[in-house]
mmCIF file of N, CA and C in Angstrom:
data_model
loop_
_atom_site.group_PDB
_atom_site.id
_atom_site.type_symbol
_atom_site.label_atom_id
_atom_site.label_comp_id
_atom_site.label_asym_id
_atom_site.label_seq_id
_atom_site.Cartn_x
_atom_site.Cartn_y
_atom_site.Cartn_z
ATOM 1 N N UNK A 219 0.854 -1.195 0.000
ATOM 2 C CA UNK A 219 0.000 0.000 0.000
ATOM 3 C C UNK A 219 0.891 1.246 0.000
ATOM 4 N N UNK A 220 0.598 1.958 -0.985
ATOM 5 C CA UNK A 220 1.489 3.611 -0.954
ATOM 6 C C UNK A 220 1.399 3.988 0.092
ATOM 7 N N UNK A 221 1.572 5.288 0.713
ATOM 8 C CA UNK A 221 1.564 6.406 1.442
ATOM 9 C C UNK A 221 0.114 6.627 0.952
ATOM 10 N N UNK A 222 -0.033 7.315 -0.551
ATOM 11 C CA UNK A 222 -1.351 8.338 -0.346
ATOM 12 C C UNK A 222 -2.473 7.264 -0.350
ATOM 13 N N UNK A 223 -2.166 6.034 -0.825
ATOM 14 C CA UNK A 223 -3.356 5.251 -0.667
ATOM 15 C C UNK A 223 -3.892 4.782 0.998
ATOM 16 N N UNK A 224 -2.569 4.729 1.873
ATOM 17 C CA UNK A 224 -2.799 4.529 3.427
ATOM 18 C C UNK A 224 -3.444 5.916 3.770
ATOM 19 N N UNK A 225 -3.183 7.380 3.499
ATOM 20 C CA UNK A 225 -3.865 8.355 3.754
ATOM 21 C C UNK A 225 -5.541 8.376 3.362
ATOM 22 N N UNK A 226 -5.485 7.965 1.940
ATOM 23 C CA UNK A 226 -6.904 8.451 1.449
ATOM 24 C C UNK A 226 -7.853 7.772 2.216
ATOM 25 N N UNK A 227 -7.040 5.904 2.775
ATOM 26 C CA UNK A 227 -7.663 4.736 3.422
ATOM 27 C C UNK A 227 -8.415 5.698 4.308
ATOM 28 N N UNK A 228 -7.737 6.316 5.624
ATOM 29 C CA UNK A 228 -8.457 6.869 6.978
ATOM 30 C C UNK A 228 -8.539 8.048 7.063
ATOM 31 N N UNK A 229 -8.349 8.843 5.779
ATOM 32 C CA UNK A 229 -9.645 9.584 5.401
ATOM 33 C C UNK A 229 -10.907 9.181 5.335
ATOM 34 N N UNK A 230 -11.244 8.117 4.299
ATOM 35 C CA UNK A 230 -12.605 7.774 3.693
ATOM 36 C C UNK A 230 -12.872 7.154 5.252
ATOM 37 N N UNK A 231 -11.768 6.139 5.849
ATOM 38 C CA UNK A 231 -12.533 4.858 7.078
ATOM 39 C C UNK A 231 -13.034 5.933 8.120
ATOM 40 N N UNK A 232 -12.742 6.961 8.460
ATOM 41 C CA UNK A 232 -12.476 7.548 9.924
ATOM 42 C C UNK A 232 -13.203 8.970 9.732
ATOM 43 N N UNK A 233 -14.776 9.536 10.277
ATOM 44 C CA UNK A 233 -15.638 10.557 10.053
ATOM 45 C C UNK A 233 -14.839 11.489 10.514
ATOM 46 N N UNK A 234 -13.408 11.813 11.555
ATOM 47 C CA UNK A 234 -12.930 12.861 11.865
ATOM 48 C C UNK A 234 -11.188 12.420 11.835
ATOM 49 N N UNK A 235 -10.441 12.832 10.540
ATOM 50 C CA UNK A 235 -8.997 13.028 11.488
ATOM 51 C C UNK A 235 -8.412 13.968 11.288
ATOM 52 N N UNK A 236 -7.001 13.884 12.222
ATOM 53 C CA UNK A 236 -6.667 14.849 12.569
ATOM 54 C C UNK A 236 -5.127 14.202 12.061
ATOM 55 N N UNK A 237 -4.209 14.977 11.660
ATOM 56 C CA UNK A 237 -3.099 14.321 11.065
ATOM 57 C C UNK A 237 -2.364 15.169 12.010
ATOM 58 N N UNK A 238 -1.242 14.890 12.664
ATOM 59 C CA UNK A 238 -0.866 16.496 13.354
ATOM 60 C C UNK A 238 0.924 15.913 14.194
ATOM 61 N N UNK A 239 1.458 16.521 14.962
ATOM 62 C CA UNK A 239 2.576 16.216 15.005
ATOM 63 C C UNK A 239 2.456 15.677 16.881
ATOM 64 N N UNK A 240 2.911 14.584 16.757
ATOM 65 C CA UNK A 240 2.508 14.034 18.088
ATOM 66 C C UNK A 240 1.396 13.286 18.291
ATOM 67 N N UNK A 241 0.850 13.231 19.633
ATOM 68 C CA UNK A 241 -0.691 12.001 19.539
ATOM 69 C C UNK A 241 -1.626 13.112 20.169
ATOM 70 N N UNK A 242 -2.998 12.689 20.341
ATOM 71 C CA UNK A 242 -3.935 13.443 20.781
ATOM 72 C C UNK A 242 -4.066 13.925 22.818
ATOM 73 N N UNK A 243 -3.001 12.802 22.985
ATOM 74 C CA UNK A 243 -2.517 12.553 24.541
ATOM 75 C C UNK A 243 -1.021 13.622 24.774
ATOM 76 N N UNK A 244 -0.407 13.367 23.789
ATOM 77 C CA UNK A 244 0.665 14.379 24.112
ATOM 78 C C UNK A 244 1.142 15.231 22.467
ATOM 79 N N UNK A 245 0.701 16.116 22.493
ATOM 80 C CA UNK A 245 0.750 16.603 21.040
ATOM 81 C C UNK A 245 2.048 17.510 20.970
ATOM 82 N N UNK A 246 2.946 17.590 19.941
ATOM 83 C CA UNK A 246 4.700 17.728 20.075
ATOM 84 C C UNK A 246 5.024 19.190 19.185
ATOM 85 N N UNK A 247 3.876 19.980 19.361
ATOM 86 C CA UNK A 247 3.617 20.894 18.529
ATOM 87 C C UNK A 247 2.598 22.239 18.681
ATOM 88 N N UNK A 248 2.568 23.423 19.097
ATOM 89 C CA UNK A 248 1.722 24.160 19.158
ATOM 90 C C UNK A 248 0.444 24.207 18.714
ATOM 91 N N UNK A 249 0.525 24.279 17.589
ATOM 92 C CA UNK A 249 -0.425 24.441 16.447
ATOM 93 C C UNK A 249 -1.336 23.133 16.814
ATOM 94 N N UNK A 250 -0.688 21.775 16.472
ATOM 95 C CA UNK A 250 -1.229 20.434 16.681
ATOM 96 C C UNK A 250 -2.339 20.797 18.336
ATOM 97 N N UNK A 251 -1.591 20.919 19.214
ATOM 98 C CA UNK A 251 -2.331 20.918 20.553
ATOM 99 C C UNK A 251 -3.389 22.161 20.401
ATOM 100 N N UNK A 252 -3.052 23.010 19.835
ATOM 101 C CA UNK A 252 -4.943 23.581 19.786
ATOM 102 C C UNK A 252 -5.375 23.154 18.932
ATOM 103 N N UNK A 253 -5.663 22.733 17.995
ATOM 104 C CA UNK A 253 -6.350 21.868 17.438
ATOM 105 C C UNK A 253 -7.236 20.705 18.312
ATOM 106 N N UNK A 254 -6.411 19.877 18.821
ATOM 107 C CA UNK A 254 -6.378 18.486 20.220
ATOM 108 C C UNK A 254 -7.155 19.112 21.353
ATOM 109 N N UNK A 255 -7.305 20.647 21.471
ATOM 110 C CA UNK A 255 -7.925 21.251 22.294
ATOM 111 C C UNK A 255 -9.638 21.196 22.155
ATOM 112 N N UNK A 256 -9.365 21.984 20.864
ATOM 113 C CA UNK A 256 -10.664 22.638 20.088
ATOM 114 C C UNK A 256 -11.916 21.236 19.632
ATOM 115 N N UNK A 257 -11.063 20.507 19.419
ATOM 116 C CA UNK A 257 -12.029 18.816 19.186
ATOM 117 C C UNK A 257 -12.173 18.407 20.473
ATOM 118 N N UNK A 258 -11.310 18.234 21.138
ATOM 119 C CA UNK A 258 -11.963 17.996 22.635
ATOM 120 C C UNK A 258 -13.116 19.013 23.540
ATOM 121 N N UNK A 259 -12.663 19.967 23.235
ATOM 122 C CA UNK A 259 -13.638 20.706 23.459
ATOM 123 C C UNK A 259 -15.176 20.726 22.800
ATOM 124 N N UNK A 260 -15.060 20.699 22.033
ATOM 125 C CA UNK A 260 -16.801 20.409 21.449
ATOM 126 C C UNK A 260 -17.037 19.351 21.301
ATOM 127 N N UNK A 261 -16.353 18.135 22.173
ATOM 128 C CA UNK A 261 -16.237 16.600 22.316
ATOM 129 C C UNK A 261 -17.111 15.502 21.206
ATOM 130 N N UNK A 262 -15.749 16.004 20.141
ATOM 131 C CA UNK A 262 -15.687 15.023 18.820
ATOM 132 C C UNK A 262 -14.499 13.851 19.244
ATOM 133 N N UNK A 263 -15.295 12.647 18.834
ATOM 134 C CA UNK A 263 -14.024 11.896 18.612
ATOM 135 C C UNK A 263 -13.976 11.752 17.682
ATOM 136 N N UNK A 264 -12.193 11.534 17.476
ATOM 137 C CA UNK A 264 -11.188 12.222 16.519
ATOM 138 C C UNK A 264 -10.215 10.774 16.494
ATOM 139 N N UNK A 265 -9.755 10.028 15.168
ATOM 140 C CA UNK A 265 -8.373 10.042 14.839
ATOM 141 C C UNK A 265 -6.881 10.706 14.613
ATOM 142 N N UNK A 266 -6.233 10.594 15.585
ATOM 143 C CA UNK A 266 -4.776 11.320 15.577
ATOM 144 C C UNK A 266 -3.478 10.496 14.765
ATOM 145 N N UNK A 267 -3.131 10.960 13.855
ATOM 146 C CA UNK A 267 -1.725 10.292 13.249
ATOM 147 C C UNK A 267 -0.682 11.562 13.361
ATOM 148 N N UNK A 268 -0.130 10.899 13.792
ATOM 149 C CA UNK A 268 1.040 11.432 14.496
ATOM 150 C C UNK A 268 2.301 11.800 13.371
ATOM 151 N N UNK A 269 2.321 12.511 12.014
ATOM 152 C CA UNK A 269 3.283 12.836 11.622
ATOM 153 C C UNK A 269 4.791 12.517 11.586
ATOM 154 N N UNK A 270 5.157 12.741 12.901
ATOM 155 C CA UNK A 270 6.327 12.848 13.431
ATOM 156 C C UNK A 270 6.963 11.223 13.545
ATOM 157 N N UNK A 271 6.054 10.217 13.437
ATOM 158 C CA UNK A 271 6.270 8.917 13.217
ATOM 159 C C UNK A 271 6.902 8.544 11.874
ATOM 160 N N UNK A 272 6.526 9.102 10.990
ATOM 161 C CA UNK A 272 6.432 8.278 9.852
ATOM 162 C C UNK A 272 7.038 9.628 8.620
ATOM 163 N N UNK A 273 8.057 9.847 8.278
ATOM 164 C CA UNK A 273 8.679 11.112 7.336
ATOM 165 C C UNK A 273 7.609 10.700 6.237
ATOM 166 N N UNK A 274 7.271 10.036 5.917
ATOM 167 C CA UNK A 274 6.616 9.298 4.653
ATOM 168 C C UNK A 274 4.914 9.882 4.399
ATOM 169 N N UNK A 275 4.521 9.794 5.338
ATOM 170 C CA UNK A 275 2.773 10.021 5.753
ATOM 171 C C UNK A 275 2.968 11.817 5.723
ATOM 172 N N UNK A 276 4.581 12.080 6.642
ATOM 173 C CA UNK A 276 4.957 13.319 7.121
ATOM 174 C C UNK A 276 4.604 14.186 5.572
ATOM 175 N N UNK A 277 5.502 13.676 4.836
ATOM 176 C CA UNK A 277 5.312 14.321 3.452
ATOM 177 C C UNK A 277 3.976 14.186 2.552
ATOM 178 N N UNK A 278 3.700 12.953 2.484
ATOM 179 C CA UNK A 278 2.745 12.821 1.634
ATOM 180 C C UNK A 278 1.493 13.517 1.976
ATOM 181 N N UNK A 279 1.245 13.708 3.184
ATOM 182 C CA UNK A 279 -0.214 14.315 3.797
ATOM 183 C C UNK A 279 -0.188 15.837 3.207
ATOM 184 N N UNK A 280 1.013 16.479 2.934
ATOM 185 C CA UNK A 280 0.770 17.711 2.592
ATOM 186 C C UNK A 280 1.108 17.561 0.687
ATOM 187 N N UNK A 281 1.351 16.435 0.190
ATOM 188 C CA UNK A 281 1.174 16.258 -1.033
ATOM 189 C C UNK A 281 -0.258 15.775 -1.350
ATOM 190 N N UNK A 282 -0.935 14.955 -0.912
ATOM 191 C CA UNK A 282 -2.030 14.742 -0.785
ATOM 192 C C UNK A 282 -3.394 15.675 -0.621
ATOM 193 N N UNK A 283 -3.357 16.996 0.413
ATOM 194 C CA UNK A 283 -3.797 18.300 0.954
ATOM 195 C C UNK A 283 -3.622 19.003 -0.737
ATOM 196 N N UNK A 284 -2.371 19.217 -0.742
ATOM 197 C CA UNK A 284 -1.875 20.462 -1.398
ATOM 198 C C UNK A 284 -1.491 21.430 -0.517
ATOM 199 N N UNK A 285 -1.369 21.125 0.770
ATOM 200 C CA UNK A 285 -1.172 22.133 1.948
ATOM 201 C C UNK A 285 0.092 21.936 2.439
ATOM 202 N N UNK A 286 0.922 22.945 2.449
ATOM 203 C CA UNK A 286 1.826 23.044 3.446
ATOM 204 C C UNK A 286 2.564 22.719 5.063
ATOM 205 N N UNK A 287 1.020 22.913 5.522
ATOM 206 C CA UNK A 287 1.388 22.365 6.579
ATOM 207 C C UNK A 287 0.875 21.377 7.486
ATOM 208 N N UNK A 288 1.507 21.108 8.684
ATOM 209 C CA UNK A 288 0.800 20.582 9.762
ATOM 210 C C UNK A 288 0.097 20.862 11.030
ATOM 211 N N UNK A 289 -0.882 20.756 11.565
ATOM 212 C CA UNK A 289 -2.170 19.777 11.479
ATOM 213 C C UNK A 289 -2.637 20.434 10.184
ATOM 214 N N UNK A 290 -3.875 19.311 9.787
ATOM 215 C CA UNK A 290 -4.676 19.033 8.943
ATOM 216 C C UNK A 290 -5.941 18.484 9.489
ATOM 217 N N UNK A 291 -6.875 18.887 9.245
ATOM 218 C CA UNK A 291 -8.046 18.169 10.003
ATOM 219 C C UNK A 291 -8.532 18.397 8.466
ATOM 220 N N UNK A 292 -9.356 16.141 8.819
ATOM 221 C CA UNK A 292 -10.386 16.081 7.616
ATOM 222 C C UNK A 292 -11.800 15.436 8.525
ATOM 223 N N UNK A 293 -12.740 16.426 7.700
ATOM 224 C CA UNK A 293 -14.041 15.599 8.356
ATOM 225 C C UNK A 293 -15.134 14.951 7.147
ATOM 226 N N UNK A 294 -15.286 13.635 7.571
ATOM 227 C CA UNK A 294 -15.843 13.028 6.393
ATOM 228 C C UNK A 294 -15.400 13.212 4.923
ATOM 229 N N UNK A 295 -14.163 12.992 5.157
ATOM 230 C CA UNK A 295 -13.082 12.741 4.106
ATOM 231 C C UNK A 295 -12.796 14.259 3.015
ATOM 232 N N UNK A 296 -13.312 14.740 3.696
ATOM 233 C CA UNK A 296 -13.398 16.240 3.086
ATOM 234 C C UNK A 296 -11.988 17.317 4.085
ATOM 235 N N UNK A 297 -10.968 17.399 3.430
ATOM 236 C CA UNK A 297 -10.287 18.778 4.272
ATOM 237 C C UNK A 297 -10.204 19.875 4.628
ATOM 238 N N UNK A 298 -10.772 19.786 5.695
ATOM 239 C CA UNK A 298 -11.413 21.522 6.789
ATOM 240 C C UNK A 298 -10.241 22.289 6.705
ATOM 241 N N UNK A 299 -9.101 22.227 6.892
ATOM 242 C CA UNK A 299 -8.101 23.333 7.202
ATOM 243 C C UNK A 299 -6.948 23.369 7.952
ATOM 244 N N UNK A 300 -6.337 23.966 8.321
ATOM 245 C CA UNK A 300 -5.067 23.680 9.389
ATOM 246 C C UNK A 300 -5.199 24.679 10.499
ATOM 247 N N UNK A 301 -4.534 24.758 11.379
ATOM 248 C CA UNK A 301 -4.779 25.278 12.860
ATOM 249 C C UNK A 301 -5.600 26.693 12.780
ATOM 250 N N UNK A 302 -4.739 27.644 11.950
ATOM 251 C CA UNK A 302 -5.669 29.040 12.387
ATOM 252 C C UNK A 302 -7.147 28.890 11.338
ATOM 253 N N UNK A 303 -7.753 28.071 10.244
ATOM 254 C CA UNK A 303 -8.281 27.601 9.683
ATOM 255 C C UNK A 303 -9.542 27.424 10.758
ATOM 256 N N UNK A 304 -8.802 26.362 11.566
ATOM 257 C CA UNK A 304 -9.904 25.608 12.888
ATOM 258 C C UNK A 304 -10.343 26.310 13.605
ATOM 259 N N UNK A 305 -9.516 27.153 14.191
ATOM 260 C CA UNK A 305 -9.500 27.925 15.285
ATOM 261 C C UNK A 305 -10.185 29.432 14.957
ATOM 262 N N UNK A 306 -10.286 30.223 13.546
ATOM 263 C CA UNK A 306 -10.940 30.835 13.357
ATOM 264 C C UNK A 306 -12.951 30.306 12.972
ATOM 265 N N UNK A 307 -13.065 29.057 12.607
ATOM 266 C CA UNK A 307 -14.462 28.191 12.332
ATOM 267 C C UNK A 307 -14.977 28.668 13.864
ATOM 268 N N UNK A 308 -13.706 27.353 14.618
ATOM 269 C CA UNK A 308 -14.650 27.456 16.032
ATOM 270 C C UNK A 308 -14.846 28.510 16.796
ATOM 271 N N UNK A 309 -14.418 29.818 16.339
ATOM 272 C CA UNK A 309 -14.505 30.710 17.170
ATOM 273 C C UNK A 309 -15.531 31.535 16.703
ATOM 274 N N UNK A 310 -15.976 31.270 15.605
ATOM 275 C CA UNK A 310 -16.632 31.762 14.864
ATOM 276 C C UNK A 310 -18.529 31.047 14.782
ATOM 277 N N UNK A 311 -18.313 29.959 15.432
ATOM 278 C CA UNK A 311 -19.591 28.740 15.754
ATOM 279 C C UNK A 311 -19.752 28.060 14.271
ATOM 280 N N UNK A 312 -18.845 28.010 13.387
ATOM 281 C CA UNK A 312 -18.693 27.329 11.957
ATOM 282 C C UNK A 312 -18.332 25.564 12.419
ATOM 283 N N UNK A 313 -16.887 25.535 12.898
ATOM 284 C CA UNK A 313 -16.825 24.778 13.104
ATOM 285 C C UNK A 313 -17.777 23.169 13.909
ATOM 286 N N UNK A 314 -18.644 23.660 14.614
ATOM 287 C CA UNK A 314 -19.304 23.220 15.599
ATOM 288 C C UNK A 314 -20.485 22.790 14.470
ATOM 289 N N UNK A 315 -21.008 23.924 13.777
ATOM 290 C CA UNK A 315 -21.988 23.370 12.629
ATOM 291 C C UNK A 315 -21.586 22.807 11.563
ATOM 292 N N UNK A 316 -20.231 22.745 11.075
ATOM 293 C CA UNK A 316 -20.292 22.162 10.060
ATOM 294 C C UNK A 316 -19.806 20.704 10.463
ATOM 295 N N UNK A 317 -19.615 20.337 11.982
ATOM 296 C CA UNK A 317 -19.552 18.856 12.619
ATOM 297 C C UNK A 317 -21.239 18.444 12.362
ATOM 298 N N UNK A 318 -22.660 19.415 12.843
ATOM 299 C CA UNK A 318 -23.552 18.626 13.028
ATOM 300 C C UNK A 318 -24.227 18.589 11.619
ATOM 301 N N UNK A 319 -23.664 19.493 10.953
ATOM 302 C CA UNK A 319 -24.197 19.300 8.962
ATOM 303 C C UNK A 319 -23.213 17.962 8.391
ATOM 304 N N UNK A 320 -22.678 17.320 9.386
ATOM 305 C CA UNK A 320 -21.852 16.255 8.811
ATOM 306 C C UNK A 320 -22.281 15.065 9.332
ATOM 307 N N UNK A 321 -23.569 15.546 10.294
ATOM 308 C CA UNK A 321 -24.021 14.215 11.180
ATOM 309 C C UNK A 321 -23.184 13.824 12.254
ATOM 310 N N UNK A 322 -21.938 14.468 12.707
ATOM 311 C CA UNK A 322 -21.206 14.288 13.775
ATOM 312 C C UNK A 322 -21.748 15.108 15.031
ATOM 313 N N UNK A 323 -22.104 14.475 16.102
ATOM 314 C CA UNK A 323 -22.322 14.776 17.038
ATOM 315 C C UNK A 323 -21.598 15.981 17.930
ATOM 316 N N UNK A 324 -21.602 17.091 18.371
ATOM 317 C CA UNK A 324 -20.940 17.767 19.207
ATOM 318 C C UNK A 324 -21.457 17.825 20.323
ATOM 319 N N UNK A 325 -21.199 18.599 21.569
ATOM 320 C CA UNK A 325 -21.022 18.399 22.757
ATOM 321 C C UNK A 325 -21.779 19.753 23.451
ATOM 322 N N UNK A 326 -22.806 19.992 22.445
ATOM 323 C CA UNK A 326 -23.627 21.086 22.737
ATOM 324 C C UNK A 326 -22.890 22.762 21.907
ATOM 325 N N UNK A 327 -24.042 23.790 22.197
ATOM 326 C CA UNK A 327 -23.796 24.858 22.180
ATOM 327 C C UNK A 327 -22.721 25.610 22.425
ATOM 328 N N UNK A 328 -21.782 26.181 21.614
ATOM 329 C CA UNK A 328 -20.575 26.817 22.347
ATOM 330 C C UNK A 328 -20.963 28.360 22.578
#
């Protein structure tokens, strides 16, 4: 199995991930941990791949994107954006609706 074919895999398998540098328990990266924040906070569960594991996934995820950088959040195989991306949605009450226009459950009203 390639790289982008293991990516596209848990994209399509997995309604929320989060590609980001570190795990969702200890995240090795600024950007990554608000992100790890912001999903916990409107209590989505989330797939975390950890970047920093794998140079291979490391690269291909932003060949795959077309994006530069890291985190990446995809929801329902569709790619939402990278940290200030997220963090401007949820601050904005975007984020939160475009979880329950996806049929993903959130954790109430923010």
């Amino acid at each position: 199995m390639s790289v982008q074919d293991f990516i596209a895999n848990e994209v399509k398998t997995n309604d929320v991930v989060l590609f980001m540098k570190g795990t969702p328990q200890f995240p090795q990266c600024g950007f990554s941990g608000q992100v790890v924040q912001i999903l916990d906070y409107v209590g989505v569960d989330f797939k975390g791949i950890n970047v920093l594991a794998d140079d291979e996934i490391r690269q291909g995820i932003k060949e795959f994107s077309n994006w530069p950088t890291i985190p990446q959040l995809y929801i329902k195989g569709e790619f939402v954006g990278g940290c200030d991306i997220i963090r401007e949605m949820f601050q904005a009450g975007e984020l939160q609706k475009h979880f329950e226009d996806q049929g993903i459950a959130v954790r109430g009203a923010a």
